[in-house]
Short mmCIF file of C-alpha atoms in Angstrom, two decimals:
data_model
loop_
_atom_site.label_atom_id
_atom_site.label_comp_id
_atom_site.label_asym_id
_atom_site.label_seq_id
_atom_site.Cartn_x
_atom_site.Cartn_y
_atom_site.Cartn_z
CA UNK A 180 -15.48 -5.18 21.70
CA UNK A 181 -11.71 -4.12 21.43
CA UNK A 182 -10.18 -3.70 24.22
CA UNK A 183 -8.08 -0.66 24.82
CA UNK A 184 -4.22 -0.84 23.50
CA UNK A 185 -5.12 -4.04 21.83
CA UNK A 186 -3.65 -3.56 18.36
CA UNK A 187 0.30 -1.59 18.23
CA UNK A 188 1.59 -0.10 15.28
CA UNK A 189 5.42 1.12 14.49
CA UNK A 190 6.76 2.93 11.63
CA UNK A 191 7.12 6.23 9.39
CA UNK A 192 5.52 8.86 10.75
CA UNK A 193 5.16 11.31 7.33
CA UNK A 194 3.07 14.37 7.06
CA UNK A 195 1.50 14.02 2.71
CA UNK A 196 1.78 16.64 0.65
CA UNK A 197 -0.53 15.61 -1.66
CA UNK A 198 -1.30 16.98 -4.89
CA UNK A 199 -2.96 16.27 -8.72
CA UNK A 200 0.54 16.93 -10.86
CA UNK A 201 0.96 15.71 -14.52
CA UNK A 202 2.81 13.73 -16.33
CA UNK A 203 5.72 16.23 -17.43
CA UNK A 204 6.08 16.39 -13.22
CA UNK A 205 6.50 12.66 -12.80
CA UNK A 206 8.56 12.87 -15.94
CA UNK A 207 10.86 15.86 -14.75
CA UNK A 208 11.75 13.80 -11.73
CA UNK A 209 11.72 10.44 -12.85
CA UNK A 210 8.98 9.29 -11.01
CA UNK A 211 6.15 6.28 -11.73
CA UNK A 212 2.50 5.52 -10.56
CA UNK A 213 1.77 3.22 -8.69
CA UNK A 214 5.23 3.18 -6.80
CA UNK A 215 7.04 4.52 -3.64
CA UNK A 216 10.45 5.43 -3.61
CA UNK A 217 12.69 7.00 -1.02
CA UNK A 218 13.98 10.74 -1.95
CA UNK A 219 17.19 10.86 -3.41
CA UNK A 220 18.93 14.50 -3.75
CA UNK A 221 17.02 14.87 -7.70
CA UNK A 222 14.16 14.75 -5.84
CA UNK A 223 14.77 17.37 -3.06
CA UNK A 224 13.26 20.50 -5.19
CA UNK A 225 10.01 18.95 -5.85
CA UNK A 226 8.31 19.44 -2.15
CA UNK A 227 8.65 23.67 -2.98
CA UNK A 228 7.56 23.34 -6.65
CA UNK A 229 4.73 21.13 -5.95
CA UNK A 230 3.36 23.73 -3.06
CA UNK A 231 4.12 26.86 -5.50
CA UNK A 232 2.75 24.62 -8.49
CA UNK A 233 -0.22 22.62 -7.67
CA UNK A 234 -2.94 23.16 -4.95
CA UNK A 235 -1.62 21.07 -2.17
CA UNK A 236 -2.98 19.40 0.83
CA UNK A 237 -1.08 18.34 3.84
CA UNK A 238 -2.68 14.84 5.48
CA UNK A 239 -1.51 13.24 8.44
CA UNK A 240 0.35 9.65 6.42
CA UNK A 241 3.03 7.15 6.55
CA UNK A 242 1.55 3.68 5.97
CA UNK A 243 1.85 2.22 9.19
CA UNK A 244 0.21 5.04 10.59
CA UNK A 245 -2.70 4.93 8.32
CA UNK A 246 -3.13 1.64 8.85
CA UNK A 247 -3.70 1.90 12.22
CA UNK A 248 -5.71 5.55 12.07
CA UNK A 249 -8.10 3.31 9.58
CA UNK A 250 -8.29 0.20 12.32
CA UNK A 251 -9.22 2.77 15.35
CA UNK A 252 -12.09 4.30 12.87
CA UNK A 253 -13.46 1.38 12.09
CA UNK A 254 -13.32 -0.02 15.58
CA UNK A 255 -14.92 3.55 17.20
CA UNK A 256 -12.98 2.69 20.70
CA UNK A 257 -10.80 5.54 22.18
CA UNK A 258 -7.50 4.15 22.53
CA UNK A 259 -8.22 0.64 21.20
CA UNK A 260 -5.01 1.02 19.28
CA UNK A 261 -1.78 2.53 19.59
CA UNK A 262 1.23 3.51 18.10
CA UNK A 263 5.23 4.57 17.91
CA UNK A 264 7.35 6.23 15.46
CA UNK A 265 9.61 9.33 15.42
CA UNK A 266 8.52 12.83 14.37
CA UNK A 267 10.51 16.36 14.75
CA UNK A 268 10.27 19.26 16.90
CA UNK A 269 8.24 21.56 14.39
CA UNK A 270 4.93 22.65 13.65
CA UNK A 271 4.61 19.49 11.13
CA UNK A 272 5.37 17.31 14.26
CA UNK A 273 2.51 19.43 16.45
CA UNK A 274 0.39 18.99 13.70
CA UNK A 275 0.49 15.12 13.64
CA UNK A 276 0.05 14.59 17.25
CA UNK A 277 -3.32 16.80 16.92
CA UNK A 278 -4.55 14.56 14.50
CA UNK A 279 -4.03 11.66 15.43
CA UNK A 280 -5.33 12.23 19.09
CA UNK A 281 -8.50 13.39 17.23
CA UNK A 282 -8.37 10.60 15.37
CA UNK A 283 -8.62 8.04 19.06
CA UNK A 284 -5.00 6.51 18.12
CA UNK A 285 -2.72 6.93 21.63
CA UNK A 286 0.62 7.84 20.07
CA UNK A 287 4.08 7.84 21.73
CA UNK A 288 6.42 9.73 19.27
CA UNK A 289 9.99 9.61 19.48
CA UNK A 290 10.98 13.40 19.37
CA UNK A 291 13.58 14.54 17.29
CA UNK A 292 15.35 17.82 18.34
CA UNK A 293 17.01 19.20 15.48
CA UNK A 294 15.89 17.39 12.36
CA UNK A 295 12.26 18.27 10.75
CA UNK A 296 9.22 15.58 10.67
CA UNK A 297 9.18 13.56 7.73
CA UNK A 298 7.15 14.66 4.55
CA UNK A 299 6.30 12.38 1.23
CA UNK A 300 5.13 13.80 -1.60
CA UNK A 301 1.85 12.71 -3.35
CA UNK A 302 1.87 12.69 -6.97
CA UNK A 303 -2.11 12.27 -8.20
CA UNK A 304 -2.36 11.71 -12.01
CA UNK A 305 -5.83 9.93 -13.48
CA UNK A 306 -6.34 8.79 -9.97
CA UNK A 307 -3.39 7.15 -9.59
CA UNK A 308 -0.34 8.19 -7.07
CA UNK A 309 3.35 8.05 -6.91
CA UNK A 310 4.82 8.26 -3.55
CA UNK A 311 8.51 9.52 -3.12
CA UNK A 312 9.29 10.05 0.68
CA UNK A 313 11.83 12.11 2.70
CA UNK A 314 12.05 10.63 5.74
CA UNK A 315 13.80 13.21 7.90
CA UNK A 316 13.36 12.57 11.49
CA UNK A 317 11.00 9.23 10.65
CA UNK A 318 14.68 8.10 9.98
CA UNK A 319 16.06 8.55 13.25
CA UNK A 320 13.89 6.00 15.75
CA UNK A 321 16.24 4.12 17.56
CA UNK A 322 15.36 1.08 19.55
CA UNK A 323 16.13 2.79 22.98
CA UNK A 324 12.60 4.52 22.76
CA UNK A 325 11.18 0.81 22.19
CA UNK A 326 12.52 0.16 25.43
CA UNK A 327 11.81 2.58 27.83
CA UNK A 328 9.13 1.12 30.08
CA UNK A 329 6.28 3.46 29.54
CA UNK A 330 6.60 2.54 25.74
CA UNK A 331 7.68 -0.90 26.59
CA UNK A 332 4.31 -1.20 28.02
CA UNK A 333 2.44 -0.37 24.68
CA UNK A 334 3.86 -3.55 23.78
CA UNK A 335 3.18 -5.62 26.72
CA UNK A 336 -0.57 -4.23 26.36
CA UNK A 337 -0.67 -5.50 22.71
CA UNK A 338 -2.08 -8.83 21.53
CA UNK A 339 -1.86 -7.90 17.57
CA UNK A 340 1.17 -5.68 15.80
CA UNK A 341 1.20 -4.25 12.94
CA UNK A 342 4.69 -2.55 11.12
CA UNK A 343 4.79 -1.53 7.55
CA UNK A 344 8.31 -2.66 5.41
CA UNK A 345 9.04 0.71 4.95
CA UNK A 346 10.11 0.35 8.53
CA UNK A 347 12.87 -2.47 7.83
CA UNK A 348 14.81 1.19 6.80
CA UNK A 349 14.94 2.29 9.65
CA UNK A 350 15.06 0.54 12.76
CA UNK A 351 15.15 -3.60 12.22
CA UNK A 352 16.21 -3.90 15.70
CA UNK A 353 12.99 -2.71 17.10
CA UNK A 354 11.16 -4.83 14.65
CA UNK A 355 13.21 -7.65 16.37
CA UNK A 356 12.38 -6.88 19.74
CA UNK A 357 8.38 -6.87 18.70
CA UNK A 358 8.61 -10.30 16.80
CA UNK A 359 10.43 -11.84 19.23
CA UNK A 360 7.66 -10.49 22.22
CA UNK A 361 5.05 -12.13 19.95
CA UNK A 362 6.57 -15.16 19.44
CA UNK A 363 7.54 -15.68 22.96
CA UNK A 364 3.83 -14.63 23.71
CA UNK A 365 1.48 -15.94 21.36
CA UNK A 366 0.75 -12.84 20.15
CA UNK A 367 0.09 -11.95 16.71
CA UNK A 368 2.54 -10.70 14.53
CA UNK A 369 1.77 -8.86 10.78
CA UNK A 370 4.06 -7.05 8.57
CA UNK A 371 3.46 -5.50 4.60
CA UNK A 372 5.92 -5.77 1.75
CA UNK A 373 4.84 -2.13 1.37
CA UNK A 374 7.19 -1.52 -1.67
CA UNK A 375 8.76 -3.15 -4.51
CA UNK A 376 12.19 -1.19 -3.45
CA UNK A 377 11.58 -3.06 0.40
CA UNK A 378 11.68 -6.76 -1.41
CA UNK A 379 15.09 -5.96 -3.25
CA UNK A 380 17.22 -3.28 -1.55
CA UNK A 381 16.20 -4.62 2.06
CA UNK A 382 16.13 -8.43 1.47
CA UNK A 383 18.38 -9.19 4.51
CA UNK A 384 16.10 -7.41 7.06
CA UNK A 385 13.44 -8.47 5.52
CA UNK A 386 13.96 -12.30 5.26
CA UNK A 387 14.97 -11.88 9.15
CA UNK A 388 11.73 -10.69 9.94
CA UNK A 389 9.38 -12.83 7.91
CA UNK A 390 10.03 -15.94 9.65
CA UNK A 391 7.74 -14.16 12.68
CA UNK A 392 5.11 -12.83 10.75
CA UNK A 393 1.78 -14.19 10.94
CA UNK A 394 0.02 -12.27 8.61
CA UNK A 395 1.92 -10.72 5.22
CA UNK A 396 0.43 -8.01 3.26
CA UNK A 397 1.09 -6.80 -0.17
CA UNK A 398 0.26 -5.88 -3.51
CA UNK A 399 0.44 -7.81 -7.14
CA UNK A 400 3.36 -5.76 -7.79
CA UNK A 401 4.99 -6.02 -5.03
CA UNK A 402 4.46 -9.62 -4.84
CA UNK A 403 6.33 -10.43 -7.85
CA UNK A 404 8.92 -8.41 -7.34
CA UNK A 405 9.37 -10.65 -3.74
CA UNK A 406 9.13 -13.91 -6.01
CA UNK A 407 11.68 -12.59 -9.01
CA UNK A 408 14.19 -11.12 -5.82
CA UNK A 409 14.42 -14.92 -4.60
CA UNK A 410 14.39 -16.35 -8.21
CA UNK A 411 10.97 -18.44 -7.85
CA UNK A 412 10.31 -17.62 -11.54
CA UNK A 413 6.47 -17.18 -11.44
CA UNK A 414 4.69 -14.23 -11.75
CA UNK A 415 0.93 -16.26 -10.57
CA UNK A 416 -0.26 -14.47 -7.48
CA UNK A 417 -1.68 -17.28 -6.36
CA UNK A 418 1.40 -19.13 -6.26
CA UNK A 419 3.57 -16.33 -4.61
CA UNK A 420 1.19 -16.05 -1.56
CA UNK A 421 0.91 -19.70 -1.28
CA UNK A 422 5.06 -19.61 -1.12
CA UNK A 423 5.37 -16.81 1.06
CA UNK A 424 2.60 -18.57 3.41
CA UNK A 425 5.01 -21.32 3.58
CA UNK A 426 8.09 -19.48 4.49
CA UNK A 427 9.40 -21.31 7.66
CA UNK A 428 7.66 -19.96 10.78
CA UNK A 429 9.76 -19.14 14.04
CA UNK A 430 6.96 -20.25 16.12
CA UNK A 431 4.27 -22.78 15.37
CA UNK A 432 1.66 -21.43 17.25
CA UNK A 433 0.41 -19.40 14.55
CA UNK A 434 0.13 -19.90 11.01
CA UNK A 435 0.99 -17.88 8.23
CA UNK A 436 -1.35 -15.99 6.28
CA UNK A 437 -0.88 -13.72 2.81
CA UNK A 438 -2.88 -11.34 1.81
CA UNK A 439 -2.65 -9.98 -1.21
CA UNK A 440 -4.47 -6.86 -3.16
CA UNK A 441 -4.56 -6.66 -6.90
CA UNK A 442 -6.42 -3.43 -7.28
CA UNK A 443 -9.81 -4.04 -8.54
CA UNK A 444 -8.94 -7.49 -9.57
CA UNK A 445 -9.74 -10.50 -6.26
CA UNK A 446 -7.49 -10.09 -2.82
CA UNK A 447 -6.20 -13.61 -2.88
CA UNK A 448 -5.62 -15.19 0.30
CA UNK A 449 -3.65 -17.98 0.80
CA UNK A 450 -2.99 -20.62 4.03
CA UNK A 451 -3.29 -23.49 4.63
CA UNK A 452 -1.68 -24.79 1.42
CA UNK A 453 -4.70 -23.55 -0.12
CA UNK A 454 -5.86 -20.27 -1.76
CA UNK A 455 -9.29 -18.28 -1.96
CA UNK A 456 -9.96 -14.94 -3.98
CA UNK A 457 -12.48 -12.46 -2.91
CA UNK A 458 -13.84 -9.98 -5.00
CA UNK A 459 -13.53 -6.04 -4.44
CA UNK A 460 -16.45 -3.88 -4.48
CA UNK A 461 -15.99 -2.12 -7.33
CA UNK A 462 -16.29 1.55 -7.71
CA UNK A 463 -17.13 3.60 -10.54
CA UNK A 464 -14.32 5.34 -11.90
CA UNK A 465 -16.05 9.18 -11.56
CA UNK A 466 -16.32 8.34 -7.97
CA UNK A 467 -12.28 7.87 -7.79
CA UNK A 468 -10.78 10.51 -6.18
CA UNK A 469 -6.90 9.13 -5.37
CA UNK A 470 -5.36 5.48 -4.33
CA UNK A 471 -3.34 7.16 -1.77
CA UNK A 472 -4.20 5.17 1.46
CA UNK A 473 -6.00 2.66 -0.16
CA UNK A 474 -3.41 -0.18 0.67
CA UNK A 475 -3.00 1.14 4.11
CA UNK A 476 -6.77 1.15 4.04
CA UNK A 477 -7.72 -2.30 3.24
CA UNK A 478 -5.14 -3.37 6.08
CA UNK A 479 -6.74 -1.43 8.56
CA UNK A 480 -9.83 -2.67 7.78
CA UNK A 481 -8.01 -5.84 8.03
CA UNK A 482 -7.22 -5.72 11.51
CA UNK A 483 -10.31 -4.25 12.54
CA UNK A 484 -11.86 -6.91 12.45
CA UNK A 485 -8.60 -9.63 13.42
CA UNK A 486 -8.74 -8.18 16.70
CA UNK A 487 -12.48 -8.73 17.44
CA UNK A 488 -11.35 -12.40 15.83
CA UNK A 489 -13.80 -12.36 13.10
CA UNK A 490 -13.10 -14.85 9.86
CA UNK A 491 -10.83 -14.41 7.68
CA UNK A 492 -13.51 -13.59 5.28
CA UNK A 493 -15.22 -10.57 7.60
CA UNK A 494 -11.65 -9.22 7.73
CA UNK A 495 -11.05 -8.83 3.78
CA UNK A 496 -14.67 -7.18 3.69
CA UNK A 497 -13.78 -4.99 6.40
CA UNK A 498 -10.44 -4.36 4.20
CA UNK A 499 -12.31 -3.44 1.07
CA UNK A 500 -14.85 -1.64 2.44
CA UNK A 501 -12.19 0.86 4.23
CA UNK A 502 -10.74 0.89 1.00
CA UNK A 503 -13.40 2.00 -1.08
CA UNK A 504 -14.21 4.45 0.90
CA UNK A 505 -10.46 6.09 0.79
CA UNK A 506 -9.94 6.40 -2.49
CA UNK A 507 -13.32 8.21 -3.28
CA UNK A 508 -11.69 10.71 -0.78
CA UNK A 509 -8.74 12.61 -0.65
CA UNK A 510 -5.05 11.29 0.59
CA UNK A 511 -6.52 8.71 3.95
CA UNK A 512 -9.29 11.06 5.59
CA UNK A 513 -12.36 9.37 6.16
CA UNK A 514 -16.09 10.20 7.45
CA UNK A 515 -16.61 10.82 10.92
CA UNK A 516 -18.58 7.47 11.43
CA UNK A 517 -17.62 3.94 9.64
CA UNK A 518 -20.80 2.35 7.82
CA UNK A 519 -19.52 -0.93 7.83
CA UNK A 520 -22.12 -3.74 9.11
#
């Protein structure tokens, strides 16, 4: 059994707005699948057009978030897992705290007075999504939340974090203070390359980080772009996780682990100096309803079952089977009950 508090996570609290566009949308504002961009002013517009244009839903998201929604779900323990970000004083904000103490997640939000909770638009085309996020007040944590003692304590509690790259945006300093707790603790430490944007605009912060992480997560794509950023000229997966597994480790009590998703293709795992594929359960494509989540998904399965200390293997099955059943649903909302075994 988990125990309560035992897995932390930090990042972007967003509220999706999550739609099925087309391809003149993604065209008119220069947008691709299978990405996630920040909002840049061109993009500003689309949030109104897509509510007065498509039939939108809003869903509780930000990666870290559903990561960590996905890992309480799956474990079925109130409280088991916790987590921090910033939100805004608005009926966006409210509507995030409902839902995620419905979901069993104990949250302690950094409240923003005057600027709005964060939103990211979900593009849906063929299944497929495109993620451009306005991060509003998500932008604003600042490391003197971290530290006040009765969210101090969240940390304390924790023996596993979690923290999306999209994080590395905003506040690297809390990042530090986690990585360094774990370290100094023999706790466990995981982070995601989360975007291919993260591996080249925020190398710095990144690269200062990785040296603490335990566990990496990312995707193919994301993956190469990390290997062409530091000029390792290969685009094998295999080969990038195996690298990235031997990035030099701050502390040796751990060692480092990537995981890496390739869509339907094997999650290759790599440590050890060695690599093993698994393959996904594969899903017929009628029964696809949108990839949103399903990254966040897998990872949550992920830890699931990390923090009952389960193999390696259980863990990627718990991963795909989260997955799998995402993306035959709407944005991240799952059943009421996991049926995982």
């Amino acid at each position: 059994m988990a125990s309560e508090g035992i897995l932390l996570g930090m990042g972007n609290p967003l509220l999706d707005i999550s739609a099925v566009a087309d391809h003149d949308f993604l065209q008119k504002y220069d947008i691709t699948l299978n990405n996630a961009i920040l909002a840049e002013d061109k993009h500003k517009p689309m949030y109104e057009e897509m509510a007065e244009k498509y039939n939108v839903e809003y869903i509780a998201g930000g990666a870290t978030q559903n990561s960590i929604r996905v890992a309480q779900w799956m474990l079925q323990v109130p409280g088991a897992t916790s987590y921090i970000g910033s939100i805004g004083k608005d009926k966006f904000g409210e509507e995030m705290k409902k839902n995620s103490k419905l979901a069993g997640v104990n949250v302690h939000y950094y409240e923003h007075e005057t600027t709005p909770t964060g939103t990211c638009a979900v593009c849906v085309v063929g299944g497929e999504r495109s993620l451009v996020a306005n991060l509003s007040a998500a932008n604003c944590y600042k490391s003197e939340h971290l530290k006040k003692p009765e969210n101090w304590a969240l940390v304390e509690k924790a023996e596993y974090f979690y923290i999306a790259g999209f994080f590395l945006t905003v506040s690297p300093e809390s990042i530090q203070l986690v990585a360094q707790h774990a370290a100094a603790n023999n706790k466990i430490f995981t982070m995601n390359l989360s975007a291919p944007f993260i591996c080249e605009f925020f190398r710095d912060v990144q690269e200062q980080a990785l040296p603490y992480m335990d566990f990496v997560f990312g995707n193919e794509t994301e993956a190469r772009t990390f290997s062409k950023v530091h000029g390792w000229e290969t685009d094998d997966i295999e080969e990038i996780a195996l690298k990235i597994s031997q990035w030099p480790k701050a502390s040796g009590t751990h060692k480092r682990i990537t995981v890496i998703t390739q869509g339907k293709d094997p999650v290759c795992v790599a440590e050890d100096g060695k690599v093993k594929k698994f393959p996904v359960v594969l899903l017929p494509k009628e029964k696809l309803v949108d990839t949103n989540g399903a990254g966040d998904a897998f990872v949550g399965g992920f830890l699931s079952q990390l923090v009952q200390e389960k193999t390696i293997e259980e863990c990627v099955r718990a991963g795909c089977y989260a997955a799998n059943v995402i993306i035959q649903r709407s944005g991240c909302t799952f059943p009421e009950k996991p049926d995982f075994h």
